Amino acid sequence: MRGLATMAVEAATGEGQGAAARALRRVLSVRWVLYVAGPITMLGAWQYASDAFATKQLFPGPSETFRAFARLVASKQLALDTLASLRRIGLGFAIGSISGFLVGLTAGYVPLVRHLLYPYIHFLRFISAIAWLSMALLWFGTGETGKVALITYTTTFVVMVNVMAGVASIPVNRLRSARCFGATEWQIFAQVVLPSTLGYFFDGARLAMANSFATVVTAEMLAAQSGLGYLILVSRQWLAVDEIFVGIIVLGILGWLTDRVLVSLTDNRFRRHRLRS
Amino acid sequence: MVWDGSIVFDKVSYRFEKDSPWIIKDLDLAIAEGGFFVLIGPSGCGKTTALNLLAGFDKPTQGHIHVRGESVVRPGIDRVVVFQGEDSLYPWLSAQDNIGFGLRFVRLPADERRARVRDCIEMVGLAGHEHKYPDQLSGGMKQRVQLARALACQSPILLMDEPFGAVDAQTRSILQDQLARICQESRRTIFFITHDITEAVLLADSVGVMRAGPASGLKAVIPISIPRPRHRWTREFGQMYDQLHELLAEEALKALVNVR
């Protein structure tokens, strides 16, 4: 009876001949099995680590976390906080994407604009949104505007830089052939430059979404009365680590979901726009 | 300089910047209306530069280019370009829409536009593939889309920059024959660049041989009077080939020595 490890290796590398190796290969070839295998293993490891940890309250296991989750759902607290965060992200992301796209297109295509904006773009994009948080509080108060402004800021820069790279990578012959056909510069902008950069725009949007989540959580921890960041903050103050875990996991799932939505809306439809033909 | 030609280069010189070396210097050329002119020359001698100047993508540093008596200042639909390689196609448009793209900026009734696109698809042999996207087409098919797109514009002058260079030898041979046939049926002025002497002898009314760069100009203009349709490797074909080859080989050798 050969060792289990040898069989597993053979199955994974496709070389084992025995019935067990073939069965294992067939199971592993179903993709979702691999997707799920990781988290299931992690759950097991989590439970084990939490049991082994000295102070139970500081490292709750999956079951305690799930109980906290049920509590928060029942009290409607989780729903309220999630919606608050999503509202801020949604608004900031929408405004930021559009403005980033427009500015990126213009700066990418019109040298005059690019040169004028150059110092702002390459200086500001290293200053994270959170660095501006105090300014945002002073200028906008503690309401929603400040947080939405920060998310707009970070989204604009990420999208802008991506779109500018997209414009720079348009093959020059694409523009030249449009000029041959008598297109005005406006027509070239709308019918050649814009479609060519859509793929880059969506890549930038996906990246910006991740930044938006990070920004909103930090902003909520520092200066808000609602939202998932606020929930995590309050839970820490009460040493309710199980609720912190709930907040973190919900954040991750939300981020994954919004990314999936973005990808499904755009990847197939706009895949061709990114090609060099 | 004679001014009755359809295309006239009058002492045209070009360099990128002040103090950079001249790419072409004092190029004089006259191409009659309806002629098929092929420009051959060693690598780096400025053939593409000459085409870009004629197309209006760049301005000559010195000299003038006249098309039917008027100075060339900008690209225009009277001088449509077929580029080397595939990066001038629009990947988000189907072959049919790519071919029709050239007609988007011209005032044309919709059914006439559709008819022209249909005709061009048939002319280049792409019937059945018109709904495919460029990433689904082979290299030869993509070049045919470019050719159809240029033909759809019905421009009096066609500029072609090594259009069959990136395509395999068999497809190239087929495309050359198709182009020869299309040109016989419609008398346009064609300005065609190639490295391939066989292609030149097959297609051209006259062949211009450029000198090796920098600061190159025309070494000679050789008329090809073999009657059409031409067949590769008849005796006259071979004689013209040899004549051009001798001229070109001298320059190609010089270009090798001049390698920057």
PDB file of C-alpha atoms in Angstrom, chain B residues 22-167:
ATOM      1  CA  TRP B  22      17.968  63.734 -43.523  1.00  0.00           C
ATOM      2  CA  ILE B  23      15.805  60.717 -44.179  1.00  0.00           C
ATOM      3  CA  ILE B  24      14.971  61.653 -47.753  1.00  0.00           C
ATOM      4  CA  LYS B  25      16.531  64.528 -49.665  1.00  0.00           C
ATOM      5  CA  ASP B  26      15.331  66.185 -52.849  1.00  0.00           C
ATOM      6  CA  LEU B  27      12.989  63.413 -53.875  1.00  0.00           C
ATOM      7  CA  ASP B  28      11.444  64.141 -57.266  1.00  0.00           C
ATOM      8  CA  LEU B  29       8.713  61.922 -58.547  1.00  0.00           C
ATOM      9  CA  ALA B  30       5.743  62.186 -60.896  1.00  0.00           C
ATOM     10  CA  ILE B  31       3.064  59.504 -61.135  1.00  0.00           C
ATOM     11  CA  ALA B  32       0.481  59.742 -63.892  1.00  0.00           C
ATOM     12  CA  GLU B  33      -3.215  59.414 -63.111  1.00  0.00           C
ATOM     13  CA  GLY B  34      -4.280  55.787 -63.101  1.00  0.00           C
ATOM     14  CA  GLY B  35      -0.741  54.479 -62.807  1.00  0.00           C
ATOM     15  CA  PHE B  36       0.363  51.686 -60.494  1.00  0.00           C
ATOM     16  CA  PHE B  37       3.617  52.917 -58.988  1.00  0.00           C
ATOM     17  CA  VAL B  38       5.709  50.628 -56.823  1.00  0.00           C
ATOM     18  CA  LEU B  39       8.465  51.979 -54.627  1.00  0.00           C
ATOM     19  CA  ILE B  40      11.175  49.527 -53.668  1.00  0.00           C
ATOM     20  CA  GLY B  41      14.396  50.085 -51.809  1.00  0.00           C
ATOM     21  CA  PRO B  42      16.598  48.684 -49.066  1.00  0.00           C
ATOM     22  CA  SER B  43      15.454  48.738 -45.449  1.00  0.00           C
ATOM     23  CA  GLY B  44      15.527  52.113 -43.812  1.00  0.00           C
ATOM     24  CA  CYS B  45      15.745  54.108 -47.000  1.00  0.00           C
ATOM     25  CA  GLY B  46      12.671  56.185 -46.279  1.00  0.00           C
ATOM     26  CA  LYS B  47       9.973  54.469 -48.335  1.00  0.00           C
ATOM     27  CA  THR B  48       7.457  54.605 -45.499  1.00  0.00           C
ATOM     28  CA  THR B  49       8.446  58.216 -44.866  1.00  0.00           C
ATOM     29  CA  ALA B  50       7.599  59.055 -48.460  1.00  0.00           C
ATOM     30  CA  LEU B  51       4.229  57.357 -48.072  1.00  0.00           C
ATOM     31  CA  ASN B  52       3.492  59.128 -44.780  1.00  0.00           C
ATOM     32  CA  LEU B  53       4.267  62.474 -46.392  1.00  0.00           C
ATOM     33  CA  LEU B  54       2.031  61.687 -49.345  1.00  0.00           C
ATOM     34  CA  ALA B  55      -0.731  60.537 -47.003  1.00  0.00           C
ATOM     35  CA  GLY B  56      -0.483  63.772 -45.067  1.00  0.00           C
ATOM     36  CA  PHE B  57       0.503  62.247 -41.721  1.00  0.00           C
ATOM     37  CA  ASP B  58       3.685  64.333 -41.687  1.00  0.00           C
ATOM     38  CA  LYS B  59       4.743  67.521 -43.439  1.00  0.00           C
ATOM     39  CA  PRO B  60       7.832  67.677 -45.658  1.00  0.00           C
ATOM     40  CA  THR B  61      10.657  69.667 -44.110  1.00  0.00           C
ATOM     41  CA  GLN B  62      11.400  71.044 -47.555  1.00  0.00           C
ATOM     42  CA  GLY B  63       9.669  70.797 -50.885  1.00  0.00           C
ATOM     43  CA  HIS B  64       6.048  70.137 -51.785  1.00  0.00           C
ATOM     44  CA  ILE B  65       3.794  67.259 -52.629  1.00  0.00           C
ATOM     45  CA  HIS B  66       0.949  67.883 -55.050  1.00  0.00           C
ATOM     46  CA  VAL B  67      -1.975  65.618 -55.693  1.00  0.00           C
ATOM     47  CA  ARG B  68      -3.928  66.547 -58.820  1.00  0.00           C
ATOM     48  CA  GLY B  69      -2.436  69.994 -58.660  1.00  0.00           C
ATOM     49  CA  GLU B  70      -3.271  70.706 -55.024  1.00  0.00           C
ATOM     50  CA  SER B  71      -0.822  70.748 -52.157  1.00  0.00           C
ATOM     51  CA  VAL B  72      -1.093  67.991 -49.603  1.00  0.00           C
ATOM     52  CA  VAL B  73      -1.739  69.437 -46.128  1.00  0.00           C
ATOM     53  CA  ARG B  74      -3.658  66.731 -44.259  1.00  0.00           C
ATOM     54  CA  PRO B  75      -4.875  63.141 -44.631  1.00  0.00           C
ATOM     55  CA  GLY B  76      -7.920  62.798 -46.832  1.00  0.00           C
ATOM     56  CA  ILE B  77     -10.342  60.293 -48.209  1.00  0.00           C
ATOM     57  CA  ASP B  78      -8.908  60.863 -51.660  1.00  0.00           C
ATOM     58  CA  ARG B  79      -5.717  59.162 -50.446  1.00  0.00           C
ATOM     59  CA  VAL B  80      -6.697  56.229 -48.262  1.00  0.00           C
ATOM     60  CA  VAL B  81      -3.908  54.131 -46.746  1.00  0.00           C
ATOM     61  CA  VAL B  82      -3.592  50.373 -46.348  1.00  0.00           C
ATOM     62  CA  PHE B  83      -1.116  49.880 -43.543  1.00  0.00           C
ATOM     63  CA  GLN B  84       1.369  47.134 -42.976  1.00  0.00           C
ATOM     64  CA  GLY B  85       0.189  44.827 -40.224  1.00  0.00           C
ATOM     65  CA  GLU B  86      -3.142  44.656 -38.525  1.00  0.00           C
ATOM     66  CA  ASP B  87      -3.130  47.378 -35.912  1.00  0.00           C
ATOM     67  CA  SER B  88      -5.252  49.808 -37.885  1.00  0.00           C
ATOM     68  CA  LEU B  89      -8.326  47.599 -37.687  1.00  0.00           C
ATOM     69  CA  TYR B  90     -10.860  48.308 -34.940  1.00  0.00           C
ATOM     70  CA  PRO B  91     -11.122  45.206 -32.747  1.00  0.00           C
ATOM     71  CA  TRP B  92     -14.558  46.028 -31.388  1.00  0.00           C
ATOM     72  CA  LEU B  93     -16.089  46.097 -34.871  1.00  0.00           C
ATOM     73  CA  SER B  94     -16.913  43.151 -37.072  1.00  0.00           C
ATOM     74  CA  ALA B  95     -15.180  42.817 -40.434  1.00  0.00           C
ATOM     75  CA  GLN B  96     -18.229  44.311 -42.100  1.00  0.00           C
ATOM     76  CA  ASP B  97     -18.317  47.280 -39.741  1.00  0.00           C
ATOM     77  CA  ASN B  98     -14.594  47.795 -40.153  1.00  0.00           C
ATOM     78  CA  ILE B  99     -15.042  47.926 -43.903  1.00  0.00           C
ATOM     79  CA  GLY B 100     -17.906  50.373 -43.528  1.00  0.00           C
ATOM     80  CA  PHE B 101     -15.978  52.532 -41.060  1.00  0.00           C
ATOM     81  CA  GLY B 102     -14.379  54.518 -43.843  1.00  0.00           C
ATOM     82  CA  LEU B 103     -17.804  55.602 -45.031  1.00  0.00           C
ATOM     83  CA  ARG B 104     -19.024  56.823 -41.643  1.00  0.00           C
ATOM     84  CA  PHE B 105     -17.787  60.346 -42.145  1.00  0.00           C
ATOM     85  CA  VAL B 106     -19.020  60.747 -45.685  1.00  0.00           C
ATOM     86  CA  ARG B 107     -22.571  61.760 -46.504  1.00  0.00           C
ATOM     87  CA  LEU B 108     -23.963  58.700 -48.218  1.00  0.00           C
ATOM     88  CA  PRO B 109     -27.455  57.188 -48.208  1.00  0.00           C
ATOM     89  CA  ALA B 110     -27.603  54.108 -46.020  1.00  0.00           C
ATOM     90  CA  ASP B 111     -28.494  51.621 -48.719  1.00  0.00           C
ATOM     91  CA  GLU B 112     -25.708  52.810 -50.970  1.00  0.00           C
ATOM     92  CA  ARG B 113     -23.283  52.406 -48.085  1.00  0.00           C
ATOM     93  CA  ARG B 114     -24.534  48.877 -47.484  1.00  0.00           C
ATOM     94  CA  ALA B 115     -24.244  48.059 -51.182  1.00  0.00           C
ATOM     95  CA  ARG B 116     -20.674  49.328 -51.367  1.00  0.00           C
ATOM     96  CA  VAL B 117     -19.651  47.342 -48.305  1.00  0.00           C
ATOM     97  CA  ARG B 118     -21.273  44.224 -49.755  1.00  0.00           C
ATOM     98  CA  ASP B 119     -19.473  44.707 -53.077  1.00  0.00           C
ATOM     99  CA  CYS B 120     -16.118  45.150 -51.405  1.00  0.00           C
ATOM    100  CA  ILE B 121     -16.593  42.070 -49.253  1.00  0.00           C
ATOM    101  CA  GLU B 122     -17.201  40.043 -52.410  1.00  0.00           C
ATOM    102  CA  MET B 123     -14.343  41.704 -54.261  1.00  0.00           C
ATOM    103  CA  VAL B 124     -11.742  40.630 -51.717  1.00  0.00           C
ATOM    104  CA  GLY B 125     -13.249  37.207 -51.199  1.00  0.00           C
ATOM    105  CA  LEU B 126     -14.447  37.594 -47.612  1.00  0.00           C
ATOM    106  CA  ALA B 127     -18.070  36.585 -48.181  1.00  0.00           C
ATOM    107  CA  GLY B 128     -19.241  34.491 -45.248  1.00  0.00           C
ATOM    108  CA  HIS B 129     -16.708  35.982 -42.857  1.00  0.00           C
ATOM    109  CA  GLU B 130     -18.065  39.484 -42.644  1.00  0.00           C
ATOM    110  CA  HIS B 131     -19.602  39.067 -39.204  1.00  0.00           C
ATOM    111  CA  LYS B 132     -16.405  37.832 -37.624  1.00  0.00           C
ATOM    112  CA  TYR B 133     -14.264  40.058 -35.486  1.00  0.00           C
ATOM    113  CA  PRO B 134     -10.603  40.771 -36.259  1.00  0.00           C
ATOM    114  CA  ASP B 135      -9.386  38.482 -33.510  1.00  0.00           C
ATOM    115  CA  GLN B 136     -11.213  35.645 -35.252  1.00  0.00           C
ATOM    116  CA  LEU B 137      -9.582  36.289 -38.621  1.00  0.00           C
ATOM    117  CA  SER B 138      -6.265  35.095 -40.008  1.00  0.00           C
ATOM    118  CA  GLY B 139      -3.525  37.539 -41.016  1.00  0.00           C
ATOM    119  CA  GLY B 140      -4.410  37.315 -44.685  1.00  0.00           C
ATOM    120  CA  MET B 141      -8.073  37.915 -43.961  1.00  0.00           C
ATOM    121  CA  LYS B 142      -7.259  40.969 -41.859  1.00  0.00           C
ATOM    122  CA  GLN B 143      -5.271  42.444 -44.722  1.00  0.00           C
ATOM    123  CA  ARG B 144      -8.206  41.782 -46.996  1.00  0.00           C
ATOM    124  CA  VAL B 145     -10.462  43.658 -44.572  1.00  0.00           C
ATOM    125  CA  GLN B 146      -8.079  46.614 -44.753  1.00  0.00           C
ATOM    126  CA  LEU B 147      -8.040  46.412 -48.521  1.00  0.00           C
ATOM    127  CA  ALA B 148     -11.842  46.226 -48.679  1.00  0.00           C
ATOM    128  CA  ARG B 149     -12.098  49.170 -46.297  1.00  0.00           C
ATOM    129  CA  ALA B 150      -9.870  51.228 -48.559  1.00  0.00           C
ATOM    130  CA  LEU B 151     -11.712  50.149 -51.695  1.00  0.00           C
ATOM    131  CA  ALA B 152     -15.086  51.000 -50.157  1.00  0.00           C
ATOM    132  CA  CYS B 153     -14.018  54.630 -49.965  1.00  0.00           C
ATOM    133  CA  GLN B 154     -13.604  54.668 -53.753  1.00  0.00           C
ATOM    134  CA  SER B 155     -10.685  57.025 -53.391  1.00  0.00           C
ATOM    135  CA  PRO B 156      -8.902  57.951 -56.594  1.00  0.00           C
ATOM    136  CA  ILE B 157      -5.524  57.257 -54.971  1.00  0.00           C
ATOM    137  CA  LEU B 158      -4.624  54.220 -52.873  1.00  0.00           C
ATOM    138  CA  LEU B 159      -1.519  54.206 -50.685  1.00  0.00           C
ATOM    139  CA  MET B 160      -0.283  50.784 -49.641  1.00  0.00           C
ATOM    140  CA  ASP B 161       2.630  50.263 -47.263  1.00  0.00           C
ATOM    141  CA  GLU B 162       3.932  46.708 -47.691  1.00  0.00           C
ATOM    142  CA  PRO B 163       0.373  45.433 -47.249  1.00  0.00           C
ATOM    143  CA  PHE B 164       1.296  41.806 -47.830  1.00  0.00           C
ATOM    144  CA  GLY B 165       4.574  41.831 -45.925  1.00  0.00           C
ATOM    145  CA  ALA B 166       3.229  40.280 -42.730  1.00  0.00           C
ATOM    146  CA  VAL B 167       1.409  37.480 -44.488  1.00  0.00           C
TER     147      VAL B 167
END
